[in-house]
Short mmCIF file of C-alpha atoms in Angstrom, two decimals:
data_model
loop_
_atom_site.label_atom_id
_atom_site.label_comp_id
_atom_site.label_asym_id
_atom_site.label_seq_id
_atom_site.Cartn_x
_atom_site.Cartn_y
_atom_site.Cartn_z
CA MET A 23 128.56 89.08 116.50
CA LEU A 24 131.88 87.97 118.04
CA LEU A 25 129.91 85.51 120.11
CA ARG A 26 128.38 83.94 117.01
CA MET A 27 131.72 83.66 115.30
CA ALA A 28 133.35 82.06 118.31
CA VAL A 29 130.74 79.44 118.53
CA CYS A 30 130.98 78.60 114.75
CA ALA A 31 134.78 78.54 115.10
CA ARG A 32 134.67 75.98 118.07
CA LEU A 33 132.24 73.89 116.06
CA CYS A 34 134.60 73.86 113.09
CA GLY A 35 137.36 72.22 115.21
CA ALA A 36 139.16 75.12 116.68
CA GLY A 37 137.75 74.14 120.07
CA GLN A 38 137.91 76.27 123.17
CA SER A 39 140.70 78.69 124.08
CA ARG A 40 143.46 77.57 126.37
CA ARG A 41 142.20 80.09 129.06
CA CYS A 42 138.79 78.64 128.88
CA ARG A 43 140.15 74.89 129.19
CA ARG A 44 142.60 75.86 132.04
CA ARG A 45 139.66 77.48 133.83
CA GLN A 46 137.33 74.45 133.49
CA ARG A 47 140.27 72.24 134.91
CA HIS A 48 140.91 74.37 137.97
CA SER A 49 137.67 76.07 138.76
CA GLN A 50 134.36 74.57 140.18
CA PRO A 51 131.15 74.99 138.16
CA HIS A 52 129.31 78.32 137.83
CA GLN A 53 132.46 80.13 139.23
CA ASP A 54 133.17 81.79 135.79
CA SER A 55 132.28 85.52 135.56
CA ASP A 56 130.42 86.82 132.51
CA SER A 57 133.18 89.30 131.73
CA ASP A 58 135.90 86.45 131.54
CA MET A 59 133.58 84.39 129.30
CA ASP A 60 133.08 87.36 126.93
CA MET A 61 136.70 88.06 126.84
CA ASP A 62 137.53 84.51 125.89
CA GLU A 63 134.89 84.47 123.22
CA GLU A 64 136.24 87.78 121.87
CA GLU A 65 139.68 86.41 121.82
CA GLU A 66 138.55 83.24 119.97
CA ALA A 67 136.53 85.11 117.43
CA GLU A 68 139.54 87.40 116.68
CA ARG A 69 141.71 84.31 116.20
CA VAL A 70 139.25 82.73 113.78
CA VAL A 71 138.51 85.85 111.73
CA GLY A 72 141.78 87.74 111.94
CA LYS A 73 144.34 84.90 111.37
CA THR A 74 147.94 85.67 111.86
CA LYS A 75 150.61 84.73 109.49
CA ASP A 76 151.56 81.61 111.37
CA GLU A 77 147.94 80.25 111.79
CA PRO A 78 146.40 78.39 108.94
CA ASP A 79 142.81 78.56 107.87
CA VAL A 80 140.47 77.40 110.66
CA CYS A 81 138.34 75.26 108.60
CA SER A 82 141.18 73.38 106.89
CA SER A 83 143.12 72.84 110.00
CA GLY A 84 140.06 71.70 111.89
CA ALA A 85 139.32 69.43 109.12
CA GLY A 86 142.82 67.90 109.13
CA VAL A 87 142.81 67.35 112.95
CA LEU A 88 139.47 65.57 112.58
CA ALA A 89 140.69 63.38 109.67
CA SER A 90 143.77 62.34 111.46
CA GLY A 91 141.77 61.22 114.60
CA ALA A 92 138.62 59.99 112.71
CA SER A 93 139.53 56.45 113.46
CA ALA A 94 139.58 57.02 117.28
CA GLY A 95 136.74 59.38 117.51
CA PRO A 96 133.01 58.61 117.65
CA PRO A 97 131.02 58.36 114.38
CA HIS A 98 128.86 61.51 115.08
CA PRO A 99 129.82 64.94 113.41
CA GLN A 100 132.53 66.73 115.41
CA SER A 101 132.03 70.18 113.78
CA LEU A 102 129.88 72.06 111.34
CA LEU A 103 132.28 71.03 108.48
CA ASP A 104 131.05 67.45 108.85
CA LEU A 105 127.44 68.34 108.30
CA PRO A 106 126.00 67.95 104.71
CA PRO A 107 125.81 71.33 102.73
CA GLU A 108 122.02 71.21 102.78
CA LEU A 109 121.94 71.21 106.47
CA LEU A 110 124.51 74.02 106.68
CA VAL A 111 122.21 76.07 104.39
CA GLU A 112 119.30 75.48 106.80
CA ILE A 113 121.50 76.56 109.67
CA PHE A 114 122.79 79.67 108.09
CA SER A 115 119.37 80.73 106.71
CA SER A 116 118.06 81.01 110.35
CA LEU A 117 120.74 83.51 111.36
CA PRO A 118 120.23 87.31 111.04
CA GLY A 119 121.21 88.67 107.73
CA ALA A 120 123.52 91.14 109.36
CA ALA A 121 125.64 88.29 110.81
CA LEU A 122 126.10 86.50 107.53
CA PRO A 123 128.98 88.65 106.03
CA ASN A 124 131.03 88.23 109.09
CA LEU A 125 130.34 84.44 109.09
CA ALA A 126 131.66 84.24 105.46
CA LEU A 127 135.21 85.38 106.97
CA VAL A 128 135.43 82.24 109.09
CA CYS A 129 136.59 79.95 106.27
CA LYS A 130 136.30 79.23 102.52
CA LYS A 131 133.57 76.65 102.75
CA PHE A 132 131.33 78.80 104.69
CA ARG A 133 131.89 81.49 102.09
CA GLN A 134 130.78 79.24 99.25
CA ILE A 135 127.80 77.95 101.13
CA LEU A 136 126.75 81.68 101.79
CA ASN A 137 126.50 82.18 98.00
CA THR A 138 123.23 79.95 98.09
CA GLU A 139 120.20 81.82 97.08
CA THR A 140 118.14 80.04 99.58
CA ILE A 141 119.71 81.55 102.55
CA TRP A 142 119.18 85.14 101.17
CA ARG A 143 115.68 84.45 99.88
CA ARG A 144 114.66 83.46 103.45
CA ARG A 145 116.35 86.50 104.94
CA CYS A 146 114.57 88.91 102.57
CA THR A 147 111.14 86.99 103.51
CA GLU A 148 111.63 86.85 107.27
CA GLU A 149 113.14 90.34 107.92
CA PHE A 150 111.35 92.46 105.21
CA GLY A 151 108.25 90.48 104.33
CA MET A 152 109.06 89.82 100.67
CA ARG A 153 107.41 86.83 99.06
CA ASP A 154 105.87 87.04 95.69
CA ASP A 155 108.11 89.94 94.71
CA LEU A 156 111.16 87.62 94.94
CA ARG A 157 109.87 85.54 92.04
CA LYS A 158 109.46 88.75 89.90
CA MET A 159 112.91 89.69 90.85
CA GLU A 160 114.52 86.42 89.90
CA ILE A 161 112.67 86.55 86.44
CA LEU A 162 114.53 89.86 85.97
CA GLY A 163 117.84 88.26 86.66
CA MET A 164 118.33 89.89 90.10
CA SER A 165 119.62 87.76 92.91
CA SER A 166 118.22 87.75 96.51
CA ARG A 167 121.81 88.24 97.74
CA ASP A 168 122.24 91.33 95.79
CA LEU A 169 118.83 92.69 96.87
CA TYR A 170 119.66 92.10 100.45
CA VAL A 171 123.28 93.27 100.49
CA LYS A 172 122.88 96.25 98.15
CA LEU A 173 119.32 97.70 98.93
CA LEU A 174 117.41 96.19 101.86
CA HIS A 175 120.37 95.98 104.56
CA PRO A 176 122.07 99.39 103.79
CA TYR A 177 118.64 101.21 104.01
CA ARG A 178 117.02 99.21 106.74
CA ASN A 179 117.58 101.95 109.27
CA ILE A 180 115.14 104.44 107.40
CA LEU A 181 112.23 101.97 107.55
CA GLY A 182 109.33 103.07 109.77
CA LEU A 183 107.63 106.25 110.97
CA TRP A 184 109.01 109.81 110.49
CA GLN A 185 108.02 113.20 111.11
CA PRO A 186 109.44 115.83 108.51
CA ASP A 187 110.83 119.10 109.79
CA ILE A 188 108.52 121.49 107.89
CA GLY A 189 108.29 124.27 110.54
CA PRO A 190 104.86 124.29 112.31
CA TYR A 191 103.32 121.95 109.85
CA GLY A 192 105.00 118.65 110.41
CA GLY A 193 103.77 115.59 108.74
CA LEU A 194 103.66 111.78 108.84
CA LEU A 195 106.15 109.72 106.55
CA ASN A 196 106.17 105.79 106.48
CA VAL A 197 109.20 104.28 104.69
CA VAL A 198 108.35 100.76 103.70
CA VAL A 199 109.43 97.81 101.53
CA ASP A 200 106.81 97.98 98.67
CA GLY A 201 107.38 95.26 96.03
CA LEU A 202 111.03 95.64 94.76
CA PHE A 203 111.27 99.18 96.02
CA ILE A 204 111.83 101.12 99.36
CA ILE A 205 109.15 103.90 99.18
CA GLY A 206 108.72 106.89 101.47
CA TRP A 207 104.94 107.44 101.64
CA MET A 208 103.75 110.83 103.15
CA TYR A 209 100.34 110.29 104.64
CA LEU A 210 97.73 113.22 104.29
CA PRO A 211 94.45 113.65 105.99
CA PRO A 212 91.18 113.35 104.01
CA HIS A 213 89.80 116.64 102.64
CA ASP A 214 88.28 118.93 105.22
CA PRO A 215 85.81 118.26 107.01
CA ARG A 216 85.30 114.62 106.09
CA VAL A 217 87.17 113.18 109.08
CA GLU A 218 85.93 109.68 108.70
CA ASP A 219 87.18 109.26 105.12
CA PRO A 220 90.43 107.21 104.60
CA MET A 221 93.77 108.70 104.52
CA ARG A 222 95.49 109.81 101.43
CA ARG A 223 99.09 108.99 100.69
CA ARG A 224 101.65 110.41 98.20
CA PRO A 225 105.21 108.96 97.36
CA LEU A 226 107.96 111.39 98.09
CA PHE A 227 110.93 109.17 97.08
CA ARG A 228 111.76 105.60 96.10
CA ILE A 229 114.93 103.44 96.11
CA HIS A 230 115.39 100.47 93.63
CA MET A 231 118.00 98.45 91.77
CA TRP A 232 116.68 98.53 88.35
CA GLU A 233 119.82 99.84 86.76
CA LYS A 234 123.61 99.23 87.05
CA ASN A 235 122.91 96.63 89.80
CA LYS A 236 123.23 99.21 92.54
CA ALA A 237 120.69 101.03 94.59
CA MET A 238 119.25 104.21 93.14
CA VAL A 239 117.33 107.03 94.86
CA GLU A 240 114.72 108.85 93.04
CA CYS A 241 112.59 111.97 94.07
CA MET A 242 109.05 111.31 93.42
CA TYR A 243 107.84 115.03 94.17
CA GLY A 244 106.39 117.15 91.37
CA HIS A 245 104.51 116.22 88.31
CA LYS A 246 107.13 115.05 85.74
CA GLY A 247 107.81 111.52 87.06
CA PRO A 248 110.73 110.12 89.13
CA HIS A 249 114.03 111.88 88.80
CA LYS A 250 117.47 111.89 90.59
CA GLY A 251 117.52 112.29 94.44
CA ASP A 252 119.77 111.39 97.29
CA ILE A 253 119.29 110.24 100.98
CA GLN A 254 121.68 110.83 103.75
CA THR A 255 121.68 109.49 107.28
CA VAL A 256 122.53 112.47 109.40
CA LYS A 257 122.55 110.61 112.75
CA LYS A 258 120.76 107.82 114.65
CA ASP A 259 116.96 108.12 114.10
CA GLU A 260 117.39 110.93 111.70
CA PHE A 261 117.81 111.12 107.85
CA SER A 262 117.70 113.69 105.06
CA THR A 263 116.33 113.70 101.45
CA LYS A 264 117.66 115.88 98.67
CA CYS A 265 116.23 116.42 95.15
CA ASN A 266 118.94 116.77 92.46
CA GLN A 267 116.61 117.97 89.71
CA THR A 268 114.26 120.51 91.29
CA ASP A 269 113.23 121.79 87.72
CA HIS A 270 110.95 118.66 87.73
CA HIS A 271 108.82 120.34 90.41
CA ARG A 272 108.04 123.31 88.15
CA MET A 273 104.93 123.58 86.14
CA PRO A 274 104.41 125.36 82.70
CA GLY A 275 101.94 127.82 84.22
CA GLY A 276 104.42 129.05 86.95
CA ARG A 277 103.53 129.45 90.69
CA GLN A 278 99.90 130.25 90.03
CA GLU A 279 99.49 126.71 88.27
CA GLU A 280 101.40 125.02 91.07
CA PHE A 281 99.21 126.79 93.68
CA ARG A 282 96.01 125.70 92.02
CA THR A 283 97.09 122.11 91.59
CA TRP A 284 98.42 122.14 95.31
CA LEU A 285 95.12 123.54 96.61
CA GLU A 286 93.02 120.92 94.77
CA ASP A 287 95.26 118.15 96.03
CA GLU A 288 95.49 119.58 99.69
CA TRP A 289 91.85 120.74 100.07
CA GLY A 290 89.87 119.14 97.23
CA ARG A 291 88.54 122.53 96.13
CA THR A 292 89.42 126.03 94.48
CA LEU A 293 90.23 129.30 96.14
CA GLU A 294 86.93 130.56 94.99
CA ASP A 295 85.17 127.93 96.90
CA ILE A 296 86.74 129.05 100.16
CA PHE A 297 84.57 132.08 101.19
CA HIS A 298 86.23 132.52 104.65
CA GLU A 299 89.03 135.17 104.24
CA HIS A 300 91.04 134.14 107.19
CA MET A 301 91.05 130.43 105.92
CA GLN A 302 92.31 131.82 102.45
CA GLU A 303 95.11 133.52 104.14
CA LEU A 304 96.02 130.35 106.12
CA ILE A 305 95.96 128.26 103.00
CA LEU A 306 98.15 130.68 100.98
CA MET A 307 100.69 130.94 103.92
CA LYS A 308 100.98 127.13 104.07
CA PHE A 309 101.57 126.80 100.32
CA ILE A 310 104.20 129.50 100.35
CA TYR A 311 105.96 127.92 103.28
CA THR A 312 105.92 124.22 102.42
CA SER A 313 106.79 124.65 98.73
CA GLN A 314 110.08 126.37 99.51
CA TYR A 315 111.57 122.96 100.52
CA ASP A 316 111.36 121.24 97.21
CA ASN A 317 111.37 117.86 98.93
CA CYS A 318 114.78 118.52 100.53
CA LEU A 319 113.73 117.57 104.06
CA THR A 320 115.04 116.31 107.41
CA TYR A 321 113.04 113.62 108.98
CA ARG A 322 113.02 112.47 112.72
CA ARG A 323 111.93 109.03 113.82
CA ILE A 324 108.67 108.60 115.69
CA TYR A 325 106.90 105.58 117.16
CA LEU A 326 103.38 104.41 117.64
CA PRO A 327 102.30 104.31 121.38
CA PRO A 328 102.48 101.07 123.30
CA CYS A 329 99.26 99.53 124.32
CA LEU A 330 98.47 98.43 127.87
CA PRO A 331 95.54 96.39 129.29
CA SER A 332 94.48 99.28 131.33
CA ASP A 333 94.08 101.82 128.49
CA LEU A 334 90.69 103.30 128.03
CA LEU A 335 90.89 102.50 124.36
CA GLN A 336 93.43 101.32 121.94
CA PRO A 337 96.01 104.15 121.55
CA GLY A 338 97.11 105.20 118.13
CA LEU A 339 96.90 107.74 115.42
CA PHE A 340 93.69 109.92 114.59
CA LYS A 341 92.48 112.40 112.22
CA GLY A 342 90.89 115.55 113.91
CA THR A 343 89.14 118.73 112.89
CA TYR A 344 90.76 122.09 113.80
CA GLY A 345 88.43 124.69 112.51
CA SER A 346 90.06 126.84 109.84
CA HIS A 347 93.19 125.12 109.83
CA GLY A 348 91.50 121.86 108.31
CA LEU A 349 92.17 118.23 109.39
CA GLU A 350 95.34 117.34 111.42
CA ILE A 351 96.93 114.08 112.36
CA ILE A 352 97.31 113.53 116.11
CA MET A 353 98.70 110.65 118.40
CA LEU A 354 96.59 109.35 121.39
CA SER A 355 98.61 107.64 124.15
CA PHE A 356 98.06 106.76 127.85
CA HIS A 357 100.21 107.50 130.77
CA GLY A 358 98.73 106.27 134.02
CA SER A 359 95.82 108.38 134.99
CA LYS A 360 96.45 110.85 132.12
CA ALA A 361 95.65 110.60 128.11
CA LYS A 362 97.78 112.71 126.01
CA VAL A 363 97.01 113.92 122.50
CA THR A 364 100.08 115.05 120.60
CA LYS A 365 99.99 116.77 117.20
CA LEU A 366 101.86 115.05 114.27
CA THR A 367 100.73 117.78 111.77
CA GLY A 368 100.13 121.32 112.97
CA ASP A 369 99.55 124.86 112.12
CA PRO A 370 100.94 128.40 112.75
CA ASN A 371 98.97 128.62 116.14
CA VAL A 372 99.80 125.28 117.70
CA PRO A 373 102.63 123.67 115.73
CA ALA A 374 103.26 119.95 115.30
CA GLY A 375 104.77 118.15 118.21
CA GLN A 376 102.76 119.93 120.75
CA LEU A 377 100.46 118.47 123.51
CA THR A 378 97.04 119.69 121.95
CA LEU A 379 94.88 117.75 124.60
CA GLU A 380 95.45 116.35 128.11
CA ILE A 381 92.73 114.35 129.67
CA ASP A 382 92.52 113.43 133.23
CA LEU A 383 91.03 110.03 133.55
CA ASN A 384 90.46 110.37 137.28
CA ARG A 385 87.93 113.19 136.66
CA PRO A 386 84.97 111.77 134.70
CA VAL A 387 81.91 113.94 134.10
CA ARG A 388 78.40 112.67 134.12
CA LEU A 389 76.25 114.40 131.38
CA PRO A 390 72.77 115.68 132.34
CA ASP A 391 69.68 115.00 130.24
CA LEU A 392 69.53 115.95 126.69
CA GLU A 393 67.62 119.26 127.38
CA HIS A 394 70.29 120.44 129.80
CA GLN A 395 73.11 119.19 127.40
CA ARG A 396 72.01 121.81 124.88
CA SER A 397 72.75 124.48 127.39
CA MET A 398 76.32 126.03 126.96
CA GLU A 399 76.01 127.52 130.55
CA GLU A 400 75.12 124.14 131.99
CA LEU A 401 78.18 122.53 130.29
CA SER A 402 80.38 125.44 131.25
CA ARG A 403 79.26 125.11 134.98
CA LEU A 404 79.96 121.32 135.07
CA VAL A 405 83.43 121.55 133.39
CA LEU A 406 84.67 124.76 135.18
CA GLY A 407 83.61 123.14 138.49
CA VAL A 408 85.92 120.24 137.88
CA HIS A 409 88.58 122.53 136.56
CA GLU A 410 88.54 124.59 139.75
CA GLU A 411 88.77 121.38 141.79
CA ALA A 412 91.73 120.31 139.59
CA GLN A 413 93.64 123.63 140.04
CA ARG A 414 93.18 123.29 143.75
CA GLY A 415 94.80 120.03 143.67
CA LEU A 416 97.64 121.33 141.67
CA GLN A 417 98.20 124.22 144.20
CA ALA A 418 98.12 121.49 147.00
CA GLN A 419 100.97 119.68 145.37
CA ASP A 420 102.93 123.04 144.99
CA ALA A 421 102.34 123.89 148.67
CA PRO A 422 102.78 120.69 150.72
CA SER A 423 102.05 122.77 154.01
CA GLU A 424 98.52 123.15 152.71
CA ALA A 425 97.99 119.52 151.94
CA ALA A 426 96.47 118.71 155.43
CA GLU A 427 93.84 121.54 154.96
CA VAL A 428 92.86 120.23 151.58
CA ALA A 429 92.74 116.74 152.76
CA GLU A 430 90.19 117.74 155.44
CA GLY A 431 87.86 119.26 152.87
CA SER A 432 88.15 116.18 150.62
CA ASP A 433 85.23 114.51 152.26
CA SER A 434 82.81 117.04 150.64
CA ALA A 435 80.67 115.96 147.84
CA PRO A 436 81.97 116.50 144.33
CA PRO A 437 80.33 119.07 142.00
CA ALA A 438 77.06 118.02 140.62
CA GLY A 439 77.69 116.07 137.51
CA VAL A 440 80.98 114.92 138.67
CA GLU A 441 81.60 111.34 139.60
CA ASP A 442 83.50 110.50 142.81
CA VAL A 443 85.89 107.70 141.97
CA GLU A 444 89.03 106.17 143.36
CA PRO A 445 92.32 107.42 141.55
CA GLY A 446 92.86 105.40 138.31
CA ALA A 447 89.56 103.67 138.51
CA ALA A 448 87.71 105.71 136.05
CA ALA A 449 89.80 104.52 132.97
CA CYS A 450 89.11 100.83 133.93
CA SER A 451 85.31 101.14 134.50
CA ALA A 452 84.16 102.62 131.03
CA ALA A 453 80.35 102.37 130.82
CA SER A 454 79.15 99.53 128.60
CA GLU A 455 75.98 101.17 127.82
CA ALA A 456 75.84 104.26 125.56
CA GLN A 457 74.12 107.59 126.71
CA PRO A 458 72.59 110.19 124.51
CA PHE A 459 74.74 113.07 123.47
CA VAL A 460 74.08 116.34 121.75
CA LEU A 461 76.30 119.49 121.26
CA PRO A 462 75.32 122.65 123.18
CA LEU A 463 73.72 125.35 121.19
CA GLY A 464 76.30 127.86 119.98
CA VAL A 465 79.13 125.48 119.91
CA MET A 466 80.76 125.50 116.42
CA ALA A 467 81.48 122.14 114.56
CA ARG A 468 83.06 121.47 111.23
CA ASN A 469 80.95 118.20 110.99
CA GLU A 470 77.29 118.76 111.19
CA VAL A 471 77.04 114.89 111.47
CA TYR A 472 78.45 113.55 114.56
CA PRO A 473 77.81 110.57 116.86
CA ARG A 474 74.66 111.13 119.00
CA THR A 475 75.61 108.52 121.83
CA CYS A 476 78.80 108.57 123.76
CA LYS A 477 80.23 105.92 126.33
CA MET A 478 81.96 108.39 128.77
CA CYS A 479 83.16 111.89 129.25
CA PHE A 480 86.21 113.28 131.18
CA TYR A 481 87.52 116.72 132.14
CA GLY A 482 90.58 117.74 130.17
CA THR A 483 92.63 120.83 128.78
CA GLY A 484 93.24 121.80 125.35
CA LEU A 485 96.35 124.07 124.12
CA ILE A 486 95.47 127.37 122.36
CA ALA A 487 97.79 130.01 121.16
CA GLY A 488 98.20 133.08 119.07
CA HIS A 489 99.82 133.08 115.66
CA GLY A 490 103.28 132.00 115.83
CA PHE A 491 102.79 129.99 118.94
CA THR A 492 102.56 133.07 120.97
CA SER A 493 100.97 133.34 124.52
CA PRO A 494 100.20 129.51 124.62
CA GLU A 495 97.75 128.44 127.39
CA ARG A 496 95.79 125.44 128.41
CA THR A 497 92.13 125.89 128.72
CA PRO A 498 89.36 123.58 130.12
CA GLY A 499 87.13 121.55 128.01
CA LEU A 500 85.20 118.21 127.75
CA PHE A 501 86.56 114.87 126.29
CA VAL A 502 83.85 112.79 124.93
CA LEU A 503 84.56 109.02 124.30
CA PHE A 504 82.08 107.95 121.34
CA ASP A 505 83.34 104.51 120.64
CA ASP A 506 86.64 102.65 120.17
CA ASP A 507 87.48 104.48 116.99
CA ARG A 508 86.09 108.01 117.62
CA PHE A 509 86.34 110.67 120.44
CA GLY A 510 85.76 114.42 120.52
CA PHE A 511 86.68 117.54 122.61
CA ILE A 512 84.55 120.59 123.29
CA TRP A 513 86.88 123.77 123.69
CA LEU A 514 84.90 125.83 126.18
CA GLU A 515 86.77 129.12 125.46
CA LEU A 516 86.57 128.71 121.78
CA LYS A 517 83.19 127.37 121.78
CA SER A 518 84.05 124.86 119.22
CA PHE A 519 84.06 121.10 118.85
CA SER A 520 86.81 118.81 117.49
CA LEU A 521 85.83 115.28 116.17
CA TYR A 522 88.60 112.76 115.93
CA SER A 523 88.51 109.50 113.91
CA ARG A 524 91.02 106.60 114.09
CA LEU A 525 93.53 106.12 111.35
CA THR A 526 93.23 102.50 110.21
CA ASP A 527 96.27 102.16 107.75
CA GLN A 528 98.68 99.51 108.60
CA LEU A 529 102.03 101.26 109.37
CA SER A 530 105.10 99.13 109.28
CA HIS A 531 108.28 99.16 111.46
CA ALA A 532 106.65 101.64 113.85
CA GLN A 533 106.34 100.11 117.34
CA ALA A 534 108.24 101.77 120.14
CA PRO A 535 110.87 99.44 121.82
CA SER A 536 109.64 100.48 125.26
CA MET A 537 107.46 102.98 127.05
CA GLU A 538 110.63 104.77 128.09
CA HIS A 539 111.74 105.23 124.41
CA PHE A 540 108.10 106.51 123.50
CA GLU A 541 107.93 109.01 126.43
CA ALA A 542 111.52 110.32 125.49
CA MET A 543 110.26 110.69 121.88
CA LEU A 544 107.27 112.81 123.05
CA ARG A 545 109.66 115.09 125.00
CA ASN A 546 111.86 115.61 122.11
CA MET A 547 108.96 116.39 119.60
CA GLN A 548 107.84 119.15 121.89
CA SER A 549 111.32 120.62 122.01
CA TRP A 550 111.60 120.58 118.24
CA THR A 551 108.92 123.18 117.97
CA SER A 552 108.89 124.96 121.33
#
């Protein structure tokens, strides 16, 4: 920021600082250090913005100097002040909006030009994607400058993807600029077990400037329409919402009516339609736990996984079936020879934030013919053979003294059905031709309709635990890649099958700055619920 202001000050006629000119006279080219340059620019910016009593306005003094020496100088513009206003508008429009308020402190002329609507309209368009909505706003008598300064800029840090702190259940919130509002949309999976249906979404809060020419926060939870709310930024990458009128969440029929309404929205059915007693208990438990928050929640920022050319398929968000717990939202990401599946929503057994699946891309499994695929014993033999080999590899890493002995036996043929590949090569050589696939007899699946062909299979482990995330352990299973948008996992110990389908919604402001930021986020997510 100081750098931009220093540059503007020099263009206005203030010129370079004495230190900078003196250094140029007595030093050879390219001998100045970066630290000295930064210091000079900061000093120059401070002189421009924070003028002392003895210093006149930069623009006026610069203009006077230029005027007195105009006859001796070249005819070309010597500062920004010599440029026509329409060109200054074009220059200022290209600067980030966050820099404009400080630019207005440089001089009176800059401040007057920065009142031009064109500048702020372009900032709203380029930084927040607003176009047609700006015309509606101007019809209502609201300026682009007020919209940017009072709504978009103050709340820019809450835009993006967030995970609410709702115990083991988690969630997925996307805060976006939606029309003339900033809206927090909670994304919900489709009703169980329709995993390939589109996501559902529900507004939890909105921010607007309809009244009093200032930003107002409204809670959208409940059934009585928008009402007063509040948003607080707790710290970086974290914020909290609060409802100031929780009576709007209550229904005339009391808790029973609220439960029936919630159940129909959450599961698309009534309690009488759910015959499984254990599932009824899980549903009632979730309602009691989640309804106590009354939309007073804390959110932590999450990112979409970065995509690399070597990835087996495009990483991202998926919906998956989890037995009696219904559908849950997960995140697929790639880390070298490993694929990781992390829960964004969870349950009392394995909560949100935990690593539900881990796939070893160096250990592909070749399926037998359809007749043998129907045998659970045959599948178990294949996967457990790879599992034992993987465990021996881990033991060899833990005991380096045994590494030579393990290496001597590495020339032996791999178990039947396991492909012998170079490390890291499996993920880059996905089969282009689909092969037949069928679930073994005795394996439970929420979806009777599932893909009957697959591209590749890999050995992996899944996380299982008791109620309350007690006694967690990783158990072997089979990762099945069906196509670019669907995959599955066969849990050997549970004798169950989970089907995952890609979430296709466009989520704004969600890309991770780097792979390092993303991996740090995954570690933090696991610590929230461990």
